[in-house]
Short mmCIF file of C-alpha atoms in Angstrom, two decimals:
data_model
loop_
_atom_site.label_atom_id
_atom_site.label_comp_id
_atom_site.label_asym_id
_atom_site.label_seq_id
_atom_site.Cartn_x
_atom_site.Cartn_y
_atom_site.Cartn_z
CA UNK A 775 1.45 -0.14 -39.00
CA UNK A 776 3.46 -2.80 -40.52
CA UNK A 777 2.09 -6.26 -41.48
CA UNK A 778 3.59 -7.93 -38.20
CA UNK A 779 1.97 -4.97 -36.17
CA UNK A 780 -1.20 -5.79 -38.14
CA UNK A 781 -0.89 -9.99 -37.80
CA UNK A 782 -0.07 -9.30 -33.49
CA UNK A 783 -2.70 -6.71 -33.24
CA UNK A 784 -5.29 -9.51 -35.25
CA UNK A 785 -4.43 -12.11 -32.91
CA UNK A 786 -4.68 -10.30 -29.83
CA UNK A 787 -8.24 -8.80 -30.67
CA UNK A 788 -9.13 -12.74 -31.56
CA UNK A 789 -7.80 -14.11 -28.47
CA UNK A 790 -9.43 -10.91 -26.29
CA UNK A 791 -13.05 -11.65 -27.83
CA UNK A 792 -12.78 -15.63 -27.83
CA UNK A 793 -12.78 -14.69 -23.92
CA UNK A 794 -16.38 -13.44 -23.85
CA UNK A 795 -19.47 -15.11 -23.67
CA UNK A 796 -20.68 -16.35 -27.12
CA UNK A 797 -23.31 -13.61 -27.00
CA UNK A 798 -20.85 -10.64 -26.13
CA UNK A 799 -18.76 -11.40 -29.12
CA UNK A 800 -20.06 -8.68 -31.50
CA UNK A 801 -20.13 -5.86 -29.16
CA UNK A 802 -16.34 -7.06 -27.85
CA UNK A 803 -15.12 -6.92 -31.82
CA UNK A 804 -16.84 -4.11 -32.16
CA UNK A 805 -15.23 -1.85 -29.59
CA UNK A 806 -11.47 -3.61 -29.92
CA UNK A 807 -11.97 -2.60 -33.87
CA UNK A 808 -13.26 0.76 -33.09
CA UNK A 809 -14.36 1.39 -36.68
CA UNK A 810 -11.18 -0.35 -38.27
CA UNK A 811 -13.53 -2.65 -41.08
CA UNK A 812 -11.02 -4.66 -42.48
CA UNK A 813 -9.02 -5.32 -38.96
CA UNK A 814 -12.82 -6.38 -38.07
CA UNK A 815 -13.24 -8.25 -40.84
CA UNK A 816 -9.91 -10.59 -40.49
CA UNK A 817 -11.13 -11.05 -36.90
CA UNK A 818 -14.53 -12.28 -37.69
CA UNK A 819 -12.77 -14.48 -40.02
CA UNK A 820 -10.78 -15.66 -37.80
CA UNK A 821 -13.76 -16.37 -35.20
CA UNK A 822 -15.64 -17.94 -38.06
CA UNK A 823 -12.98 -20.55 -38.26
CA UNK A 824 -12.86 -21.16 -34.73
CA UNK A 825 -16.00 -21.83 -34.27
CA UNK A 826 -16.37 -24.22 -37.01
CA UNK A 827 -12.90 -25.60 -35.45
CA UNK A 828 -14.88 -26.10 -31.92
CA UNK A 829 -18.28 -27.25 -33.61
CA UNK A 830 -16.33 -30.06 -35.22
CA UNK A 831 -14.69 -31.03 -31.39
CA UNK A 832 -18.30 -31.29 -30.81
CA UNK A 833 -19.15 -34.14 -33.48
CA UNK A 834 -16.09 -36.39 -32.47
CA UNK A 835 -16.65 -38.88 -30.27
CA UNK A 836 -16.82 -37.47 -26.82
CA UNK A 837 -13.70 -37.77 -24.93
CA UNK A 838 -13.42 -40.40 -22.11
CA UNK A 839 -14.02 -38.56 -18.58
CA UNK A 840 -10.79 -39.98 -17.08
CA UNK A 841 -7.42 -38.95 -18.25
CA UNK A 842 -4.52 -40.66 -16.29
CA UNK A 843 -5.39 -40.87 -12.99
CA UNK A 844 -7.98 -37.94 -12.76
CA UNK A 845 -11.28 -38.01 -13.09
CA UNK A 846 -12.89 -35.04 -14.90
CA UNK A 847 -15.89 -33.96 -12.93
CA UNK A 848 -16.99 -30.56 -13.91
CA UNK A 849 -15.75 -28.03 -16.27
CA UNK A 850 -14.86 -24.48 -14.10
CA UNK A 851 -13.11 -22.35 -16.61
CA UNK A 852 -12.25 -22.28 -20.22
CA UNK A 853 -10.44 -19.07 -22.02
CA UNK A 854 -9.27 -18.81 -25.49
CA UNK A 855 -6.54 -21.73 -25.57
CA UNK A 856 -7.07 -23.82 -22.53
CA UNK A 857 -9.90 -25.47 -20.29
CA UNK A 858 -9.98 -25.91 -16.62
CA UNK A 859 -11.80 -28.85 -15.22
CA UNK A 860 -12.51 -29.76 -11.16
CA UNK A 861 -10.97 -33.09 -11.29
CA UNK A 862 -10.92 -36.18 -8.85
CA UNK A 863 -7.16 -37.46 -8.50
CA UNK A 864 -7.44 -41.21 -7.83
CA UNK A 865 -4.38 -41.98 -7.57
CA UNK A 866 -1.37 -42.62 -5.58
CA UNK A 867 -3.43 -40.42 -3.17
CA UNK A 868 -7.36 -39.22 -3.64
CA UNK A 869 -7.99 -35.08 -3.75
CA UNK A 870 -9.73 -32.54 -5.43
CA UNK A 871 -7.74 -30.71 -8.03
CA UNK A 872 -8.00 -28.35 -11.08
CA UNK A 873 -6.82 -30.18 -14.36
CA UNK A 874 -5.60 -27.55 -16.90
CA UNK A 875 -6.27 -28.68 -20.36
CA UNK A 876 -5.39 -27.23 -23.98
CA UNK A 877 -8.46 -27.08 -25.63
CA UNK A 878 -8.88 -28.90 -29.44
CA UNK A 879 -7.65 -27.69 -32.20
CA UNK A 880 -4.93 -25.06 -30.01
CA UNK A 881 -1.95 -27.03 -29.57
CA UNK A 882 0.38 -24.87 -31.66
CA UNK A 883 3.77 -24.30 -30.73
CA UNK A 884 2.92 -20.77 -28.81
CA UNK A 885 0.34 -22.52 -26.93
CA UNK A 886 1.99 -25.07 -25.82
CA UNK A 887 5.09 -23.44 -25.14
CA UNK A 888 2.85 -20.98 -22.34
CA UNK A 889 1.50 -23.90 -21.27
CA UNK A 890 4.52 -25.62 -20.26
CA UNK A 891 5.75 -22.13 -19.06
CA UNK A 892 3.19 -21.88 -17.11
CA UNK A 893 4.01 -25.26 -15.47
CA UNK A 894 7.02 -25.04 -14.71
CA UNK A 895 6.24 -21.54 -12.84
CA UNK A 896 4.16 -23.37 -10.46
CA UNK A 897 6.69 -25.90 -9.83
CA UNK A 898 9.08 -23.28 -8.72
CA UNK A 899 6.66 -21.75 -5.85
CA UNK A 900 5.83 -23.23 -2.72
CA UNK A 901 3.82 -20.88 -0.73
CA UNK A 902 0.34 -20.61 0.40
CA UNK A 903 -0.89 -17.87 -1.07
CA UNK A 904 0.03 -19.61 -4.54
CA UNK A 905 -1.94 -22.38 -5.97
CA UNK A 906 0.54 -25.51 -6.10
CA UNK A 907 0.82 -27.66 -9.35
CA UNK A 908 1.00 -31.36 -8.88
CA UNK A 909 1.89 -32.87 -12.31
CA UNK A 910 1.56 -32.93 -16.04
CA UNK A 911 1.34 -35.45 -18.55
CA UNK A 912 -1.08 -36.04 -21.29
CA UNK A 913 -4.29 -37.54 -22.68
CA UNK A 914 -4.46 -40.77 -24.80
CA UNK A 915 -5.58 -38.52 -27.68
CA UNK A 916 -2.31 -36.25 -27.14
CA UNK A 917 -3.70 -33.13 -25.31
CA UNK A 918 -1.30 -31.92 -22.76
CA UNK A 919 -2.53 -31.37 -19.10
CA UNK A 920 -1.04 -30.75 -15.50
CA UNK A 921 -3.28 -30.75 -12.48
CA UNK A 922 -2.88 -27.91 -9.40
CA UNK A 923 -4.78 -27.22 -6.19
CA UNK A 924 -8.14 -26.64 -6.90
CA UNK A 925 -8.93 -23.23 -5.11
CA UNK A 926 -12.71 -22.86 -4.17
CA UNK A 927 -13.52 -20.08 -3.37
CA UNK A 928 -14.69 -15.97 -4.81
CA UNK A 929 -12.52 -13.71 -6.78
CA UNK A 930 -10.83 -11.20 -3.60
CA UNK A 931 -12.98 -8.46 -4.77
CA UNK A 932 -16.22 -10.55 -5.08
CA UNK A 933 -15.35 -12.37 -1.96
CA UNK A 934 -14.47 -9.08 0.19
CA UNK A 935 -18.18 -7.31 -0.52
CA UNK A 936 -20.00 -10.75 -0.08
CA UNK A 937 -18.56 -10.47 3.60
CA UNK A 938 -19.02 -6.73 3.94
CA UNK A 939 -15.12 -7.03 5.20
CA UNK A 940 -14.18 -3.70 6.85
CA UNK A 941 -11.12 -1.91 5.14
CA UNK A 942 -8.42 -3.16 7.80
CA UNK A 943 -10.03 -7.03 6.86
CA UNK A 944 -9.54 -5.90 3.12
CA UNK A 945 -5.90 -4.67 3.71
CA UNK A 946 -4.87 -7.51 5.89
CA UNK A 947 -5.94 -10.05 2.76
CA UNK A 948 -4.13 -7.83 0.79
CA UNK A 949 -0.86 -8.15 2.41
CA UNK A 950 -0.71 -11.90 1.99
CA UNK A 951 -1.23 -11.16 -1.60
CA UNK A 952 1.64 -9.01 -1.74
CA UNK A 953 3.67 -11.62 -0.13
CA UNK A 954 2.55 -14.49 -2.23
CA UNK A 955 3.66 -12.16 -5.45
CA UNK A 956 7.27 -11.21 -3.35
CA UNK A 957 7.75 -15.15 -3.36
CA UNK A 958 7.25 -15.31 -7.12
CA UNK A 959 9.12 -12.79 -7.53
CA UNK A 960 12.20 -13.94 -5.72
CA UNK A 961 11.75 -17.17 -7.70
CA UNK A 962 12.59 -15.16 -10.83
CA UNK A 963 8.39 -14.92 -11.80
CA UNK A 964 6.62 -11.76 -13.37
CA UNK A 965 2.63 -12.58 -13.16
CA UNK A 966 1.90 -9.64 -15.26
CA UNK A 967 -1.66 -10.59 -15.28
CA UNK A 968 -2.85 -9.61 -11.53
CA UNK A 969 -6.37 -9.28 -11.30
CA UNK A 970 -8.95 -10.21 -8.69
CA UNK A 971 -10.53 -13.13 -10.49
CA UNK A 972 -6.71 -14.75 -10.75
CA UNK A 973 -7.05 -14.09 -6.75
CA UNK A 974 -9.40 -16.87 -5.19
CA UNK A 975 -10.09 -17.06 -1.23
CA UNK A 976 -9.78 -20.49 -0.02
CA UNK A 977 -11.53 -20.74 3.37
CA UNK A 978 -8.53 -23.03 5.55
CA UNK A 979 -8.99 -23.80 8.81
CA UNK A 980 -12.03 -21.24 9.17
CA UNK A 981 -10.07 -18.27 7.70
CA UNK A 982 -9.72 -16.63 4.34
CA UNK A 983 -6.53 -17.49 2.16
CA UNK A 984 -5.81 -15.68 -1.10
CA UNK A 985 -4.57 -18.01 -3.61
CA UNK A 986 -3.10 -16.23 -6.81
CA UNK A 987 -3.76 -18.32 -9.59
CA UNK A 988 -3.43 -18.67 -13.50
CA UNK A 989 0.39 -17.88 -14.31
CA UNK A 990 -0.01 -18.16 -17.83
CA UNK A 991 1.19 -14.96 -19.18
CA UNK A 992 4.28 -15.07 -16.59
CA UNK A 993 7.97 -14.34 -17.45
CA UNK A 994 10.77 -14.84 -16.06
CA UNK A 995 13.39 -13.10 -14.73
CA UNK A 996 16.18 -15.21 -14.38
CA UNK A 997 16.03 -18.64 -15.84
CA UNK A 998 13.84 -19.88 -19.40
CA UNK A 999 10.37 -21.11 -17.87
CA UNK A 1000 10.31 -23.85 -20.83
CA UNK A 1001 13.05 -25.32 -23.71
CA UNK A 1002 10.09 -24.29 -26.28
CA UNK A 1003 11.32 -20.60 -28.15
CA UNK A 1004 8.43 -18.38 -27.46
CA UNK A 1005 8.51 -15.07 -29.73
CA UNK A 1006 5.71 -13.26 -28.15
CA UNK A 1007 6.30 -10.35 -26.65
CA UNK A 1008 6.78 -8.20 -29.46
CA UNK A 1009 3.58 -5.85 -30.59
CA UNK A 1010 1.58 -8.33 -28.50
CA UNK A 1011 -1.05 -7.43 -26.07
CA UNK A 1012 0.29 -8.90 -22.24
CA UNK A 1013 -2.48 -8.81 -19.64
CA UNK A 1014 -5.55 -7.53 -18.83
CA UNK A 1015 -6.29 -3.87 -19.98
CA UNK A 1016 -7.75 -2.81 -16.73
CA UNK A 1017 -5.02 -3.89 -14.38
CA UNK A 1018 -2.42 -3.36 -17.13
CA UNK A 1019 1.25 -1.31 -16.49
CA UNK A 1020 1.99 1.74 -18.69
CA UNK A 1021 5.45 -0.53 -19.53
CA UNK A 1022 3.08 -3.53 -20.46
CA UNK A 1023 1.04 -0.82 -22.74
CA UNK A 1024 4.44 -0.11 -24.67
CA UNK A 1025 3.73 -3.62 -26.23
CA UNK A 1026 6.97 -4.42 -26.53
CA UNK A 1027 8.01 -6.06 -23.46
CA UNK A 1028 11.31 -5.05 -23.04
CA UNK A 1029 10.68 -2.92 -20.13
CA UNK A 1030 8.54 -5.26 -18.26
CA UNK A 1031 9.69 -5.98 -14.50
CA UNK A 1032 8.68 -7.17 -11.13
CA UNK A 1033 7.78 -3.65 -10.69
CA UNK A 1034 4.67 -4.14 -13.47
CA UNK A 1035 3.03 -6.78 -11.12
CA UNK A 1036 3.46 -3.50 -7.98
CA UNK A 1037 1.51 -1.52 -10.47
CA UNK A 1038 -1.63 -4.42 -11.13
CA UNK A 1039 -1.82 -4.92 -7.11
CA UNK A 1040 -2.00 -0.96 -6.93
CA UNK A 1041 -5.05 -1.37 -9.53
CA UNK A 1042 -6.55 -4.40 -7.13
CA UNK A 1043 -6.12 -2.58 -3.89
CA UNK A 1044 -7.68 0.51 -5.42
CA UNK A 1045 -10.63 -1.41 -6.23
CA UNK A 1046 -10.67 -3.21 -3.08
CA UNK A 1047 -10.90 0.12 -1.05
CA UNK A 1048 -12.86 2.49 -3.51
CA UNK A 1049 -14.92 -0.18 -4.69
CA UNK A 1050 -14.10 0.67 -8.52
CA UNK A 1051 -11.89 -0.12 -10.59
CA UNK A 1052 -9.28 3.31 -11.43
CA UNK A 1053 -10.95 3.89 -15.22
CA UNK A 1054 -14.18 2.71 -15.56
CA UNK A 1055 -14.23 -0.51 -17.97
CA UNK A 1056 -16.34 0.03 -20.12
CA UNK A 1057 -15.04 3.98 -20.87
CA UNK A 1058 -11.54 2.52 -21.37
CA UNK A 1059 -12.46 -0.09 -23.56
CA UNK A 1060 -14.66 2.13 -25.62
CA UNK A 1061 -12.29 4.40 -27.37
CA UNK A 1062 -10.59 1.42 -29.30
CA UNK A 1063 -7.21 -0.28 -29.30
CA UNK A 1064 -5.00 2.64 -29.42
CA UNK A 1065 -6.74 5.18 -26.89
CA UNK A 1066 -6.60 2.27 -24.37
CA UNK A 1067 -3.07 1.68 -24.51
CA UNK A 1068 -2.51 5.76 -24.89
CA UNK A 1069 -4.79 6.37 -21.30
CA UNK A 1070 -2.69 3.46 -19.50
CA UNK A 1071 0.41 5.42 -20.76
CA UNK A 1072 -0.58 8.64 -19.56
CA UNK A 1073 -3.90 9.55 -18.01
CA UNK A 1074 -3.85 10.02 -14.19
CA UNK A 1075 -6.55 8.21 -12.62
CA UNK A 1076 -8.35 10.55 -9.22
CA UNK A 1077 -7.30 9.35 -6.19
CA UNK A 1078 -9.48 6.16 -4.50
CA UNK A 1079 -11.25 8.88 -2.19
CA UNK A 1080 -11.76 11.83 -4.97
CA UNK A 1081 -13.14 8.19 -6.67
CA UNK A 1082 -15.60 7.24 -4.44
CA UNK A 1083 -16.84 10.56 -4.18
CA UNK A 1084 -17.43 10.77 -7.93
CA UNK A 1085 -19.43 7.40 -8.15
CA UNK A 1086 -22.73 8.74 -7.01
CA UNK A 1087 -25.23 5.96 -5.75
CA UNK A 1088 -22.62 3.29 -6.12
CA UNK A 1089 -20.40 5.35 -3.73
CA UNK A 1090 -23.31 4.31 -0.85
CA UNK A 1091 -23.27 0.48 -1.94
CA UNK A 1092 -19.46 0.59 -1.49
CA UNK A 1093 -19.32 1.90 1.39
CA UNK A 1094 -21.96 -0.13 3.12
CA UNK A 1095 -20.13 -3.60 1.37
CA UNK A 1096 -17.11 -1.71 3.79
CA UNK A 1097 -19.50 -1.52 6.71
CA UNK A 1098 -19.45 2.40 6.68
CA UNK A 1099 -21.15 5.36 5.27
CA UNK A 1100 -19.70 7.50 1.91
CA UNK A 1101 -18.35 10.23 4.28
CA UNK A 1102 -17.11 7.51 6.91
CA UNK A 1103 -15.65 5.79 3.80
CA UNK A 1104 -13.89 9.14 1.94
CA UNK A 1105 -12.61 9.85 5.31
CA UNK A 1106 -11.01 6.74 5.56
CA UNK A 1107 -9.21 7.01 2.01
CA UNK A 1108 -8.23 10.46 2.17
CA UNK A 1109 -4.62 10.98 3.18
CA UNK A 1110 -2.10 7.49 3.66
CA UNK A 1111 -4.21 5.47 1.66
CA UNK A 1112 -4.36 7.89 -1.01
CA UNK A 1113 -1.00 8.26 -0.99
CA UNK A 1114 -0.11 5.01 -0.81
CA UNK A 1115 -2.17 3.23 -3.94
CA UNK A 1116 -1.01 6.22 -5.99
CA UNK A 1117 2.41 5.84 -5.25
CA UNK A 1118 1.77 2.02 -6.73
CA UNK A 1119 -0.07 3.39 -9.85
CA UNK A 1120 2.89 6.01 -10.76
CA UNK A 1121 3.91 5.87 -14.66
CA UNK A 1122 7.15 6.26 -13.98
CA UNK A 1123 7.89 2.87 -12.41
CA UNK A 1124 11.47 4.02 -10.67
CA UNK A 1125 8.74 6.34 -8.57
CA UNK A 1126 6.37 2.98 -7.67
CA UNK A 1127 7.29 1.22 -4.91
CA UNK A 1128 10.47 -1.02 -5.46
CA UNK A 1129 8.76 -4.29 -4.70
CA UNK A 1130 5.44 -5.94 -3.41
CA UNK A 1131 6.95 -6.17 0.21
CA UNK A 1132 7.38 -2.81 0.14
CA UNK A 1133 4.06 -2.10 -0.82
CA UNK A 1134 3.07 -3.82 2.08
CA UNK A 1135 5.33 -2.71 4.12
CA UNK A 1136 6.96 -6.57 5.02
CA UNK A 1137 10.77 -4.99 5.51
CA UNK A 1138 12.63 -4.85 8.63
CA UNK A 1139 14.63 -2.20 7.23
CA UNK A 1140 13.93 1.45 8.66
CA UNK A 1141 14.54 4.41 6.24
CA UNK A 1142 14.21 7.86 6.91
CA UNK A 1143 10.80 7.74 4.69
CA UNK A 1144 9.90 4.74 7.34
CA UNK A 1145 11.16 7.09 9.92
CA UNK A 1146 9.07 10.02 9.70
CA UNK A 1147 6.33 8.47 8.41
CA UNK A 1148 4.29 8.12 12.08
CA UNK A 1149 4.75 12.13 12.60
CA UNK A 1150 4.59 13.42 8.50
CA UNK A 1151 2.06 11.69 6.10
CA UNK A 1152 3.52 9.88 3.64
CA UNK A 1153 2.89 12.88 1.21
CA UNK A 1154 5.00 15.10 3.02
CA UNK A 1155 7.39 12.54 3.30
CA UNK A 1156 8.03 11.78 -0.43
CA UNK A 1157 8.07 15.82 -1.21
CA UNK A 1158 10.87 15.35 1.20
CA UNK A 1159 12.32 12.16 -0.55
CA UNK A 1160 12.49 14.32 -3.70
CA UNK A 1161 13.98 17.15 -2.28
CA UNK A 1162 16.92 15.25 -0.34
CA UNK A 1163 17.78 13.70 -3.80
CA UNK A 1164 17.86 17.13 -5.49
CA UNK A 1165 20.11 18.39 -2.56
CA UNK A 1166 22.74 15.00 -2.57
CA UNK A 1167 22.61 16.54 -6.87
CA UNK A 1168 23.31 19.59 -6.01
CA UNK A 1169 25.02 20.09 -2.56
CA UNK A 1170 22.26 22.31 -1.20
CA UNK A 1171 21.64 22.15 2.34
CA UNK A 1172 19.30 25.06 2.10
CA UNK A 1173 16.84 22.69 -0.54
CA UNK A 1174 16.72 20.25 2.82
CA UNK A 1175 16.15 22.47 5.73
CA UNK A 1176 12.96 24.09 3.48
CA UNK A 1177 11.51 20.82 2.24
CA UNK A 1178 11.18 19.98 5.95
CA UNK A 1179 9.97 23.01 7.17
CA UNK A 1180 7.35 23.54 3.91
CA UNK A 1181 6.29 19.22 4.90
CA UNK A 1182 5.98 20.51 9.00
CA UNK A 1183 3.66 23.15 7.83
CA UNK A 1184 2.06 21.24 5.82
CA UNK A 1185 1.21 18.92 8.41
CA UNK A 1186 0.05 21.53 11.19
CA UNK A 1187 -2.51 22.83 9.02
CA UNK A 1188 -4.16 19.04 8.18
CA UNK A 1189 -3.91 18.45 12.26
CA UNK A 1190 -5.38 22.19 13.63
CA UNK A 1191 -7.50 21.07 16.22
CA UNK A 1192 -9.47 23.76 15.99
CA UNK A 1193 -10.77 24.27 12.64
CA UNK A 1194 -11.09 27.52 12.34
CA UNK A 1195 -11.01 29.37 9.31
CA UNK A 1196 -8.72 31.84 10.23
CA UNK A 1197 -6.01 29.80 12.05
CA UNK A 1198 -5.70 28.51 9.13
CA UNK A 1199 -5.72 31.40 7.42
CA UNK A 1200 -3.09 32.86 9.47
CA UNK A 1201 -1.16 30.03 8.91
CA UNK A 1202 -1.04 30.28 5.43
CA UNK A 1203 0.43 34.09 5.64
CA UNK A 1204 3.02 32.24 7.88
CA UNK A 1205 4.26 30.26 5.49
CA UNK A 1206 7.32 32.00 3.97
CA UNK A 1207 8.53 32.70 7.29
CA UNK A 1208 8.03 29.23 8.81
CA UNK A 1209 9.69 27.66 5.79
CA UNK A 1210 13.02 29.36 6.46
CA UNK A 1211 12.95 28.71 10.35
CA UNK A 1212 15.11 25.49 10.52
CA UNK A 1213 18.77 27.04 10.08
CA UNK A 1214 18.24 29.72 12.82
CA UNK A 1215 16.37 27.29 15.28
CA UNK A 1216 17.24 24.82 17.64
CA UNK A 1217 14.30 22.17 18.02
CA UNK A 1218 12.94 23.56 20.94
CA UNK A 1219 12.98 26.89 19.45
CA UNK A 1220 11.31 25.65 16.43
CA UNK A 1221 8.41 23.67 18.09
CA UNK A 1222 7.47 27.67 20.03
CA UNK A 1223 7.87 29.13 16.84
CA UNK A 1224 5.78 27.10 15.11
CA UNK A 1225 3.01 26.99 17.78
CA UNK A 1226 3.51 31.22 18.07
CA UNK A 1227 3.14 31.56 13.90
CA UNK A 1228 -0.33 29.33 13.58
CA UNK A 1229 -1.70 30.42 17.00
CA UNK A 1230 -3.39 27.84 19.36
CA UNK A 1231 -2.80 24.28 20.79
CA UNK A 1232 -2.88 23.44 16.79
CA UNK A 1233 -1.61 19.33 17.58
CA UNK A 1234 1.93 20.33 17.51
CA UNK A 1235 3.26 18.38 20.35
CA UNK A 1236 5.38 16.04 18.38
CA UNK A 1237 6.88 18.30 16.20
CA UNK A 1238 10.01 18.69 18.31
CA UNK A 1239 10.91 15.56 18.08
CA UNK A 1240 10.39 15.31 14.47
CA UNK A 1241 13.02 18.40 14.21
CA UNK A 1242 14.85 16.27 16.44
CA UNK A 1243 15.35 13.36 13.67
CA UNK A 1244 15.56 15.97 11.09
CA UNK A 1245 18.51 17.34 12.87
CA UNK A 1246 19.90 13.87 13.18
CA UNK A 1247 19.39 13.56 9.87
CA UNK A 1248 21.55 16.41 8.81
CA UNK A 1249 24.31 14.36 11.01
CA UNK A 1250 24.00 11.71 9.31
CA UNK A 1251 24.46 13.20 5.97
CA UNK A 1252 27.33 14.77 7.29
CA UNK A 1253 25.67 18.04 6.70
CA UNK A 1254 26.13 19.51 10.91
#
């Protein structure tokens, strides 16, 4: 590791343990160090000095309890650079807000440059589910400030099993989420630190908002957030480990894109349907600095039902926060929603979902994925994805006709109505030969086929017209 490898991976571990609780500050070094003694020891130094840094902030003469025209009321928040205070604006108009303030002692040039870059993010949004900023200025003893809607209200998660919402409730919150991060993102603004505390619901008008909040680790896309050169990014640890992209793992944050914020609201909605979090915290944490980054990279986390079935008695408190049972709730999970939170938690981001409308399926646009998607389940229907794009590759009609044949059969056997054994072992053995029916079939011919091979009423009613759109399909690709 090189020294400015060393000096980032120092600072990050001394940022990431000024976080916790004075009391969880040993155990915190501790596991970030995982046995490295002299990367704990320039920590601990480093915490040493801070603390005799924020001791001395206590022996000044206390700071007045109005800076410009706020009025500091109660402190809410403080992290390892910054405070946040529930403030009383006076002044030209009188409202509760949240004044951001850099703590003593941490106005360097880094620090002030996120601050101001986190400013001027919140200028650039204007939606609801995005805290608004008001203004900035500073106090009379130089520490720079700006004020923003003050959001009371729970953490989504926290708030969500305090109101035992139901998993459509859950998924409808979740959407406006999505939507607040699309408007970001068109503004040219990468959170990169998604995370249900930085999601407060406001109660407005007697229903709950989302508010995403606490842009302080944002980039941008298209424009500089602030004049101040920020050098950051570079061996620097980006986020919160938990809800953290493989790309923002890398540590270098060149590869960093909207699509890194799709991957964090995969983590959230996980947890917000399985009622745990996709690698239990404390596990990940445990195996030091490197492992941590090296699972993000590459471990595949189970599926949010194969999840909830693992969690034992916790699995029963989830689902009852859901207002269900642990089979009612693995039920629920298993199939779409699967699908669709590990299709936002893919390493490979070109294979996530393109955007956070997407995810939430906000588009007007109808593909064929969109298409097929009320007869196939969405797993079917990105086998099929992949095999269309091998056959535009490689010209082969053939590839196309089985990958929709294989996805039909597929489905049958999930839908037998009758679940019988050996139906569906029969239609197993009729695999090969269903697979290679769609060249010598017409769609009526298919659908009999189909219903003769796996025997019964087996739910196959609609699976004429599905050969119908592939068919039109094939047209359309210029293929009949």
């Amino acid at each position: 590791m090189s020294s400015s490898e060393r000096h980032a991976r120092v600072k990050e571990i001394f940022l990431a343990v000024c976080e916790e609780a004075p009391g969880d500050r040993e155990r915190a070094l501790d596991e970030a160090c995982a046995g490295d003694e002299d990367l704990r020891r320039e920590v601990a130094t480093l915490l040493a000095l801070d603390e005799k840094t924020t001791h001395s902030a206590r022996t000044r003469p206390a700071e007045t309890n109005v800076i410009g025209a706020f009025r500091l009321l109660q402190k809410v928040g403080e992290g390892g650079m910054g405070e946040v205070w529930e403030a009383e604006q006076q002044q030209p108009v009188r409202r509760r807000v949240a004044l951001k303030l850099v703590k003593w002692g941490m106005d360097t040039r880094e620090v002030l440059a996120r601050f101001e870059s986190e400013r001027q993010a919140l200028v650039l949004m204007s939606h609801p589910n995005i805290a608004r900023a008001f203004e900035a200025g500073a106090s009379d003893e130089g520490r720079p400030f700006f004020a923003m809607e003050y959001v009371k209200g729970l953490p989504l998660t926290a708030y969500c099993d305090a109101q035992r919402l139901d998993t459509r409730r859950r998924l409808e919150l979740f959407c406006q989420v999505c939507e607040g991060v699309q408007h970001a993102h068109q503004k040219g603004v990468i959170h990169r630190d998604i995370k249900p505390s930085n999601i407060l619901v406001a109660i407005e008008d007697g229903r709950p908002v989302p508010k995403i909040i606490d842009f302080g680790v944002a980039k941008a896309t298209s424009q500089r957030l602030t004049e101040r050169t920020l050098f950051t990014e570079l061996g620097q640890w980006i986020g919160t480990p938990e809800y953290m992209s493989p790309e923002q793992a890398e540590l270098t944050g060149l590869d960093v894109d909207t699509r890194s914020d799709v991957y964090s609201l995969g983590v959230v909605l996980y947890e917000l349907l399985a009622g745990a979090q996709p690698f239990d915290s404390e596990e990940l944490r445990s195996g030091g600095f490197d492992e941590m980054r090296r699972r993000i990279r590459e471990d595949e986390p189970p599926r949010p039902s194969t999840r909830v079935s693992g969690l034992g008695p916790a699995s029963q408190l989830a689902a009852e926060r859901r207002r269900t049972d642990r089979p009612g709730l693995v039920r629920t999970l298993r199939g779409d929603l699967d699908w669709i939170v590990m299709k936002a938690l893919e390493k490979d981001r070109t294979r996530r979902y393109a955007s956070p409308s997407e995810l939430a399926d906000l588009g007007e646009d109808r593909t064929l994925e969109q298409m097929l998607v009320g007869r196939l389940g969405h797993a079917e229907v990105d086998d099929l994805r992949h095999a269309l794009a091998g056959f535009v590759r490689d010209d082969d009609v053939r590839r196309f006709d089985v990958a929709v044949d294989h996805a039909l059969l597929v489905r049958v056997l999930h839908r037998v109505a009758d679940p019988d054994e050996q139906i569906e072992a029969r239609a197993r053995v009729q695999a090969p030969r269903i697979a290679v029916l769609g060249d010598r079939h017409a769609p009526h011919e298919f659908h009999h086929e189909v219903r003769t091979s796996v025997g019964g009423g087996a739910c196959v009613e609609d699976l004429g017209d599905v050969r119908v759109a592939h068919h039109r399909q094939r047209l359309a690709l210029g293929i009949e």
